[in-house]
Amino acid sequence: MDKIGIIGIGNMGGAIAHGLIKNGRELIISNKSPEKLSEYEKFKNVEIKKDNRDVVKDSKYIILAVKPKVYADVIDEVREVFSEDKILISIAAGFTLEKLEKLLPSRKIAMVMPNTPAMVYEGMSGICPNELLSEDERDEVKNIFNLIGRAAIISEDSFNAFSAACGSLPAYVYMFIEAAADGAVLNGLNRRDAYEFIAQSVMGSAKMVLETEKHPGELKDMVTSPGGTTIEGLKVLEERAFRGGIIEAINAAVEKSKNM
Ligand SMILES: NC(=O)C1=CN([C@@H]2O[C@H](COP(=O)(O)OP(=O)(O)OC[C@H]3O[C@@H](n4cnc5c(N)ncnc54)[C@H](OP(=O)(O)O)[C@@H]3O)[C@@H](O)[C@H]2O)C=CC1
Ligand SMILES: O=C(O)[C@@H]1CCC=N1
């Protein structure tokens, strides 16, 4: 099986690495500071390289998981060894295929937007390959990200919306969980239990959307008893513009992607 390279083992590169390691894929990894690499020494299916160019030389699929501001520098560094058979997997927000193709002309490139739940195999990744990838290579990129959750091929013009809605979403959900726990603690529930119980409730609610395929509004109505407690809470959320806040947050993230 083709080896997968990961340059940059930070939050996202590390989450992908852990997901792929547990699936038995062979990885070749590098990172600027060597300390972050030491936790990977114990894995038989991981090779650690000091030089980013060695990651590219020995892998077919190369996931570039550094911050967008150093993307161009790292691509400059590895360009010479990035032969035509290799595939760059870019996961940077705000990097269009056009920008990437300028940095690495005539090369196979796939833009992918993963999210951190990849670490527990529950990631969601949107994939947008350029036209140089063969059908098999497109499938393999999808397979790689399917190993760490769900993956879907998406169009280039929906990539920023996908990034804002799915790449960033875990942060919004964690903020929601933290706030819900504060509300529960205010009313006497202990904090440790609150996080566990609320996280399970979020996961179960999401599973209902996926498994029943019912409209989220219908699922909401199933919870909301006439004259009951839930409608009191929903009324407050509407008064505080909960939905508008979420829509604006996603819109702001899309705008930022366009202007990075
Ligand atoms: N975090 C997330 O939820 C998501 C992030 N992304 C994208 O993933 C990318 C990485 O983000 P994130 O993981 O959050 O960032 P982090 O800062 O956590 O990770 C970046 C990693 O890259 C390393 N690095 C920096 N420069 C180099 C270099 N020249 N060569 C090798 N490694 C280098 C850093 O090492 P050191 O610590 O030593 O500086 C660090 O470990 C970004 O492009 C982001 O847009 C996409 C989807 C979700
Ligand atoms: O905040 C960011 O820019 C990255 C992209 C999506 C999630 N994290």
XYZ file of C-alpha atoms and ligand atoms in Angstrom:
316
model
C 0.000 0.000 0.000
C 1.255 3.524 -0.763
C 2.879 5.360 2.111
C 1.321 8.533 3.476
C 3.519 11.461 4.463
C 2.470 14.100 6.980
C 4.459 17.316 7.281
C 3.471 19.131 10.491
C 2.274 17.074 13.448
C 0.258 19.740 15.255
C -3.430 19.693 16.161
C -4.744 18.578 12.783
C -1.712 16.635 11.473
C -1.535 14.820 14.828
C -5.267 13.988 14.772
C -4.965 12.529 11.251
C -1.778 10.649 12.197
C -3.370 9.003 15.242
C -6.426 7.980 13.226
C -4.296 6.474 10.428
C -1.808 4.774 12.777
C -4.605 2.870 14.488
C -5.801 1.767 11.051
C -2.384 0.274 10.365
C -1.368 2.640 7.544
C 2.342 3.289 7.054
C 3.229 6.895 7.767
C 6.284 9.051 7.260
C 6.186 12.210 9.354
C 8.172 15.364 10.097
C 7.683 18.443 12.256
C 9.575 21.640 12.908
C 10.130 21.033 16.624
C 11.405 17.469 17.225
C 9.759 17.197 20.690
C 6.320 16.658 19.118
C 7.682 13.688 17.153
C 8.910 11.689 20.141
C 5.432 10.367 21.031
C 5.389 8.616 17.611
C 8.634 6.676 18.179
C 6.720 3.767 19.716
C 4.677 3.053 16.581
C 6.122 0.412 14.225
C 4.225 1.795 11.238
C 5.631 5.342 11.606
C 8.936 6.580 10.216
C 10.185 9.895 11.535
C 12.227 12.200 9.287
C 14.178 15.309 10.182
C 13.964 16.747 6.696
C 10.574 17.526 5.072
C 12.077 16.546 1.701
C 12.620 12.975 2.929
C 8.913 12.745 3.774
C 8.061 13.690 0.193
C 10.724 11.422 -1.365
C 9.423 8.304 0.375
C 5.621 8.847 0.229
C 3.026 8.958 -2.517
C 0.350 10.985 -0.667
C 1.726 13.978 1.233
C -0.530 15.758 3.709
C 0.754 19.277 4.329
C -0.494 20.068 7.838
C 1.374 23.290 8.616
C -0.257 26.674 9.209
C -1.317 28.560 6.061
C 1.314 31.276 6.667
C 4.185 28.784 6.171
C 2.567 26.803 3.325
C 4.452 28.589 0.551
C 7.807 28.201 2.357
C 7.363 24.465 2.891
C 6.243 23.929 -0.725
C 9.333 25.900 -1.889
C 11.485 23.627 0.245
C 10.110 20.342 -1.171
C 9.324 21.384 -4.768
C 12.487 19.832 -6.220
C 11.631 16.331 -4.930
C 7.896 16.584 -5.616
C 7.763 14.390 -8.722
C 4.743 14.049 -11.033
C 3.533 10.776 -9.502
C 3.067 12.292 -6.017
C -0.089 13.842 -4.644
C -0.145 16.931 -2.454
C -3.004 16.903 0.027
C -3.516 20.451 1.205
C -5.607 20.937 4.344
C -5.049 24.682 4.730
C -7.974 27.029 5.082
C -7.959 29.726 2.420
C -5.701 27.919 -0.081
C -7.551 27.512 -3.377
C -6.495 25.016 -6.057
C -5.439 28.002 -8.165
C -3.072 29.249 -5.426
C -1.688 25.754 -4.849
C -1.191 25.108 -8.567
C 0.843 28.332 -8.800
C 3.091 27.080 -5.996
C 3.349 23.562 -7.431
C 2.591 23.720 -11.170
C 1.499 20.617 -13.125
C 1.266 18.463 -10.032
C -1.513 16.318 -8.604
C -3.179 18.266 -5.804
C -6.216 17.575 -3.616
C -7.658 20.220 -1.304
C -9.089 18.508 1.746
C -10.831 20.042 4.751
C -10.789 17.582 7.663
C -11.718 18.221 11.285
C -10.145 17.239 14.613
C -12.631 14.412 15.472
C -10.476 12.488 12.951
C -8.497 11.558 16.051
C -11.357 9.339 17.261
C -12.314 8.181 13.727
C -15.333 10.493 13.655
C -13.922 13.182 11.392
C -15.735 14.732 8.444
C -13.569 15.595 5.447
C -14.483 17.410 2.237
C -12.241 16.596 -0.740
C -11.681 18.568 -3.896
C -9.031 17.051 -6.235
C -7.547 18.757 -9.295
C -8.016 17.162 -12.708
C -4.560 15.510 -12.733
C -5.545 12.805 -10.243
C -6.679 9.530 -11.786
C -9.970 7.962 -10.719
C -8.031 5.466 -8.546
C -6.062 8.255 -6.887
C -9.242 10.218 -6.137
C -10.682 7.061 -4.605
C -7.547 6.501 -2.547
C -7.635 10.063 -1.150
C -11.252 9.408 -0.186
C -10.269 6.035 1.335
C -7.548 7.656 3.442
C -9.992 10.151 4.938
C -12.735 7.505 5.270
C -10.372 5.674 7.639
C -10.719 8.577 10.067
C -14.450 9.218 9.721
C -16.578 10.152 6.736
C -15.263 11.700 3.550
C -17.025 13.199 0.552
C -15.876 14.660 -2.757
C -17.188 18.239 -2.916
C -17.095 20.955 -5.573
C -14.493 23.686 -5.440
C -17.110 26.402 -5.086
C -18.555 24.808 -1.944
C -15.165 24.317 -0.285
C -15.202 27.484 1.846
C -18.749 26.771 3.042
C -17.712 23.218 3.912
C -14.602 24.499 5.754
C -16.606 26.958 7.814
C -19.427 24.545 8.555
C -17.399 21.363 9.194
C -13.704 22.241 9.644
C -14.485 24.857 12.304
C -17.643 23.260 13.700
C -15.996 21.270 16.515
C -14.896 24.560 18.119
C -18.482 25.848 18.066
C -19.793 22.587 19.478
C -17.196 22.609 22.292
C -18.224 26.154 23.147
C -21.852 24.995 23.248
C -20.950 22.022 25.488
C -18.992 24.272 27.828
C -21.861 26.765 28.032
C -24.467 24.022 28.579
C -22.296 22.606 31.376
C -22.078 26.059 32.967
C -25.876 26.193 32.944
C -26.065 22.748 34.515
C -23.419 23.596 37.142
C -25.341 26.778 37.968
C -28.229 24.502 38.831
C -26.247 22.027 40.920
C -24.953 19.318 38.556
C -21.290 18.474 39.123
C -19.015 19.645 36.324
C -17.368 16.353 35.429
C -20.761 14.638 35.080
C -22.121 17.628 33.175
C -19.433 17.320 30.440
C -20.003 13.576 30.080
C -23.790 13.746 30.052
C -23.940 16.727 27.684
C -21.345 15.289 25.272
C -23.335 12.043 25.063
C -26.508 14.067 24.439
C -24.810 16.006 21.611
C -23.501 12.792 20.064
C -26.905 11.110 20.316
C -28.644 14.131 18.785
C -26.218 14.131 15.848
C -26.718 10.376 15.385
C -30.492 10.940 15.198
C -29.991 13.346 12.290
C -27.770 10.836 10.477
C -29.758 7.700 11.197
C -33.406 8.778 11.081
C -32.828 11.210 8.180
C -35.653 13.260 9.660
C -35.577 17.036 9.247
C -33.808 18.631 12.260
C -36.949 20.726 12.847
C -39.045 17.562 13.182
C -36.528 16.101 15.651
C -36.665 19.365 17.611
C -40.476 19.181 17.697
C -40.270 15.614 19.085
C -38.432 16.992 22.139
C -40.662 19.984 22.672
C -43.709 19.073 24.761
C -46.652 21.518 24.693
C -46.407 23.800 27.725
C -43.256 21.904 28.776
C -39.734 22.853 29.745
C -37.958 22.694 26.358
C -40.089 25.376 24.733
C -39.113 27.749 27.564
C -35.453 27.168 26.697
C -36.053 27.481 22.940
C -37.854 30.801 23.446
C -34.783 32.183 25.234
C -32.475 30.905 22.469
C -34.650 32.595 19.823
C -34.694 35.853 21.834
C -30.863 35.677 22.062
C -30.600 35.060 18.283
C -29.014 31.613 18.621
C -29.699 30.664 14.995
C -28.661 34.074 13.663
C -25.460 33.844 15.692
C -24.547 30.473 14.184
C -25.362 31.636 10.651
C -23.226 34.773 11.142
C -20.360 32.728 12.622
C -20.256 30.460 9.566
C -20.540 33.431 7.254
C -17.628 35.168 9.034
C -15.466 32.037 8.688
C -16.275 31.862 4.941
C -15.321 35.546 4.514
C -12.025 34.916 6.321
C -11.257 31.919 4.047
C -11.762 34.172 1.024
C -9.365 36.774 2.408
C -6.479 34.753 3.816
N -6.932 22.678 13.762
C -8.000 22.316 13.030
O -9.072 21.978 13.565
C -7.916 22.306 11.541
C -6.794 22.775 10.882
N -6.736 22.745 9.504
C -5.528 23.211 8.820
O -4.454 22.409 9.287
C -3.250 23.151 9.219
C -2.523 23.027 10.550
O -3.320 23.594 11.567
P -3.136 23.157 13.077
O -2.854 21.717 13.142
O -4.298 23.688 13.810
O -1.802 23.974 13.461
P -0.683 23.601 14.516
O 0.083 24.848 14.767
O -1.260 22.862 15.655
O 0.246 22.576 13.709
C 1.136 22.949 12.707
C 2.361 22.087 12.848
O 3.252 22.364 11.783
C 4.570 22.366 12.292
N 5.434 23.134 11.415
C 5.540 24.486 11.307
N 6.455 24.815 10.379
C 6.930 23.640 9.882
C 7.889 23.321 8.904
N 8.554 24.255 8.245
N 8.123 22.007 8.661
C 7.481 21.032 9.347
N 6.556 21.286 10.288
C 6.287 22.574 10.551
C 4.431 22.970 13.655
O 5.549 22.628 14.433
P 5.982 23.524 15.709
O 4.978 23.260 16.757
O 7.334 23.030 16.022
O 5.979 24.951 15.245
C 3.143 22.343 14.153
O 3.349 21.142 14.827
C -3.621 24.588 8.875
O -3.285 24.829 7.548
C -5.116 24.644 9.135
O -5.768 25.544 8.267
C -7.752 22.214 8.758
C -8.864 21.728 9.354
C -9.070 21.775 10.783
O -9.259 27.886 12.197
C -8.751 27.520 11.134
O -8.312 28.338 10.330
C -8.696 26.044 10.799
C -9.441 25.728 9.525
C -10.695 25.025 9.954
C -10.476 24.734 11.364
N -9.369 25.262 11.793
